[in-house]
JSON list of C-alpha atoms in Angstrom, two decimals:
[
{"chain": "A", "resi": 415, "resn": "MET", "atom": "CA", "xyz": [-0.43, 0.88, 33.03]},
{"chain": "A", "resi": 416, "resn": "SER", "atom": "CA", "xyz": [-0.64, -1.90, 30.45]},
{"chain": "A", "resi": 417, "resn": "LYS", "atom": "CA", "xyz": [1.95, -2.15, 27.71]},
{"chain": "A", "resi": 418, "resn": "SER", "atom": "CA", "xyz": [0.21, -4.52, 25.34]},
{"chain": "A", "resi": 419, "resn": "HIS", "atom": "CA", "xyz": [1.74, -3.04, 22.20]},
{"chain": "A", "resi": 420, "resn": "ARG", "atom": "CA", "xyz": [5.37, -3.75, 23.03]},
{"chain": "A", "resi": 421, "resn": "GLY", "atom": "CA", "xyz": [7.55, -6.54, 24.34]},
{"chain": "A", "resi": 422, "resn": "THR", "atom": "CA", "xyz": [6.21, -10.04, 24.89]},
{"chain": "A", "resi": 423, "resn": "GLY", "atom": "CA", "xyz": [2.69, -9.22, 23.73]},
{"chain": "A", "resi": 424, "resn": "VAL", "atom": "CA", "xyz": [4.01, -8.28, 20.29]},
{"chain": "A", "resi": 425, "resn": "ARG", "atom": "CA", "xyz": [6.31, -11.28, 19.86]},
{"chain": "A", "resi": 426, "resn": "ALA", "atom": "CA", "xyz": [3.34, -13.58, 19.27]},
{"chain": "A", "resi": 427, "resn": "GLU", "atom": "CA", "xyz": [2.27, -11.50, 16.26]},
{"chain": "A", "resi": 428, "resn": "VAL", "atom": "CA", "xyz": [3.48, -12.20, 12.72]},
{"chain": "A", "resi": 429, "resn": "ASN", "atom": "CA", "xyz": [6.71, -10.23, 12.10]},
{"chain": "A", "resi": 430, "resn": "HIS", "atom": "CA", "xyz": [6.41, -8.93, 15.68]},
{"chain": "A", "resi": 431, "resn": "GLY", "atom": "CA", "xyz": [3.42, -6.84, 14.64]},
{"chain": "A", "resi": 432, "resn": "ARG", "atom": "CA", "xyz": [5.25, -5.01, 11.86]},
{"chain": "A", "resi": 433, "resn": "GLY", "atom": "CA", "xyz": [3.89, -4.52, 8.37]},
{"chain": "A", "resi": 434, "resn": "LYS", "atom": "CA", "xyz": [2.32, -1.99, 6.04]},
{"chain": "A", "resi": 435, "resn": "CYS", "atom": "CA", "xyz": [-0.42, 0.26, 7.37]},
{"chain": "A", "resi": 436, "resn": "PRO", "atom": "CA", "xyz": [-3.47, 0.02, 5.10]},
{"chain": "A", "resi": 437, "resn": "ARG", "atom": "CA", "xyz": [-4.55, 3.61, 5.81]},
{"chain": "A", "resi": 438, "resn": "CYS", "atom": "CA", "xyz": [-1.36, 5.67, 5.41]},
{"chain": "A", "resi": 439, "resn": "GLY", "atom": "CA", "xyz": [0.80, 3.19, 3.49]},
{"chain": "A", "resi": 440, "resn": "ASN", "atom": "CA", "xyz": [3.83, 3.40, 5.76]},
{"chain": "A", "resi": 441, "resn": "GLU", "atom": "CA", "xyz": [5.90, 0.23, 5.62]},
{"chain": "A", "resi": 442, "resn": "ASN", "atom": "CA", "xyz": [7.66, -1.64, 8.43]},
{"chain": "A", "resi": 443, "resn": "VAL", "atom": "CA", "xyz": [5.68, 0.04, 11.21]},
{"chain": "A", "resi": 444, "resn": "LYS", "atom": "CA", "xyz": [3.80, -1.64, 14.03]},
{"chain": "A", "resi": 445, "resn": "VAL", "atom": "CA", "xyz": [0.23, -2.30, 12.90]},
{"chain": "A", "resi": 446, "resn": "LEU", "atom": "CA", "xyz": [-1.34, -3.35, 16.17]},
{"chain": "A", "resi": 447, "resn": "TYR", "atom": "CA", "xyz": [-4.37, -1.12, 16.62]},
{"chain": "A", "resi": 448, "resn": "GLU", "atom": "CA", "xyz": [-7.68, -2.57, 15.40]},
{"chain": "A", "resi": 449, "resn": "LYS", "atom": "CA", "xyz": [-9.99, 0.07, 13.94]},
{"chain": "A", "resi": 450, "resn": "GLU", "atom": "CA", "xyz": [-13.15, -0.14, 11.86]},
{"chain": "A", "resi": 451, "resn": "ILE", "atom": "CA", "xyz": [-12.75, 1.42, 8.42]},
{"chain": "A", "resi": 452, "resn": "ASP", "atom": "CA", "xyz": [-15.57, 1.21, 5.83]},
{"chain": "A", "resi": 453, "resn": "GLY", "atom": "CA", "xyz": [-17.37, -1.50, 7.79]},
{"chain": "A", "resi": 454, "resn": "SER", "atom": "CA", "xyz": [-14.40, -3.84, 8.16]},
{"chain": "A", "resi": 455, "resn": "THR", "atom": "CA", "xyz": [-11.95, -4.15, 11.05]},
{"chain": "A", "resi": 456, "resn": "VAL", "atom": "CA", "xyz": [-8.31, -3.63, 10.06]},
{"chain": "A", "resi": 457, "resn": "LYS", "atom": "CA", "xyz": [-5.09, -3.19, 11.99]},
{"chain": "A", "resi": 458, "resn": "VAL", "atom": "CA", "xyz": [-3.52, 0.26, 11.60]},
{"chain": "A", "resi": 459, "resn": "CYS", "atom": "CA", "xyz": [-0.43, 2.03, 12.93]},
{"chain": "A", "resi": 460, "resn": "LYS", "atom": "CA", "xyz": [-0.35, 4.14, 16.07]},
{"chain": "A", "resi": 461, "resn": "ILE", "atom": "CA", "xyz": [-0.53, 7.46, 14.20]},
{"chain": "A", "resi": 462, "resn": "CYS", "atom": "CA", "xyz": [-3.57, 6.41, 12.16]},
{"chain": "A", "resi": 463, "resn": "ALA", "atom": "CA", "xyz": [-5.29, 5.05, 15.27]},
{"chain": "A", "resi": 464, "resn": "ALA", "atom": "CA", "xyz": [-4.86, 8.42, 16.99]},
{"chain": "A", "resi": 465, "resn": "THR", "atom": "CA", "xyz": [-6.00, 10.30, 13.88]},
{"chain": "A", "resi": 466, "resn": "LEU", "atom": "CA", "xyz": [-9.17, 8.22, 13.58]},
{"chain": "A", "resi": 467, "resn": "LYS", "atom": "CA", "xyz": [-9.87, 8.69, 17.28]},
{"chain": "A", "resi": 468, "resn": "ASN", "atom": "CA", "xyz": [-9.46, 12.48, 17.00]},
{"chain": "A", "resi": 469, "resn": "ILE", "atom": "CA", "xyz": [-11.74, 12.63, 13.95]},
{"chain": "A", "resi": 470, "resn": "ALA", "atom": "CA", "xyz": [-14.45, 10.71, 15.79]},
{"chain": "A", "resi": 471, "resn": "ARG", "atom": "CA", "xyz": [-14.07, 12.95, 18.84]},
{"chain": "A", "resi": 472, "resn": "LYS", "atom": "CA", "xyz": [-14.41, 16.13, 16.76]},
{"chain": "A", "resi": 473, "resn": "GLU", "atom": "CA", "xyz": [-17.52, 14.79, 15.00]},
{"chain": "A", "resi": 474, "resn": "ALA", "atom": "CA", "xyz": [-19.10, 13.87, 18.34]},
{"chain": "A", "resi": 475, "resn": "ARG", "atom": "CA", "xyz": [-18.39, 17.35, 19.69]},
{"chain": "A", "resi": 476, "resn": "LYS", "atom": "CA", "xyz": [-19.93, 18.91, 16.56]},
{"chain": "A", "resi": 477, "resn": "ILE", "atom": "CA", "xyz": [-23.08, 16.80, 16.87]},
{"chain": "A", "resi": 478, "resn": "LYS", "atom": "CA", "xyz": [-23.39, 17.66, 20.55]},
{"chain": "A", "resi": 479, "resn": "ALA", "atom": "CA", "xyz": [-23.08, 21.39, 19.78]},
{"chain": "A", "resi": 480, "resn": "GLU", "atom": "CA", "xyz": [-25.79, 21.12, 17.10]},
{"chain": "A", "resi": 481, "resn": "LYS", "atom": "CA", "xyz": [-28.15, 19.37, 19.53]},
{"chain": "A", "resi": 482, "resn": "THR", "atom": "CA", "xyz": [-27.70, 22.01, 22.22]},
{"chain": "A", "resi": 483, "resn": "GLU", "atom": "CA", "xyz": [-28.09, 24.76, 19.65]},
{"chain": "A", "resi": 484, "resn": "SER", "atom": "CA", "xyz": [-31.37, 23.31, 18.36]},
{"chain": "A", "resi": 485, "resn": "ALA", "atom": "CA", "xyz": [-32.64, 22.77, 21.93]},
{"chain": "A", "resi": 486, "resn": "GLU", "atom": "CA", "xyz": [-32.06, 26.43, 22.79]},
{"chain": "A", "resi": 487, "resn": "ALA", "atom": "CA", "xyz": [-33.92, 27.67, 19.72]}
]
């Protein structure tokens, strides 16, 4: 499995990929995950990347449930 967010892949980044996360405000964390927030692409920390992914997954599941519910009726 690829390990693009540690080791030599991170050394090329400014401050080895560390900085302040624009979403949660944590400082000195790795901000390596590109996510789209409010129409612009920003780099966020690992925790925020997972949170945004889970939110999108829950919304997709909700939309799918509404479509099947309306199809049955």
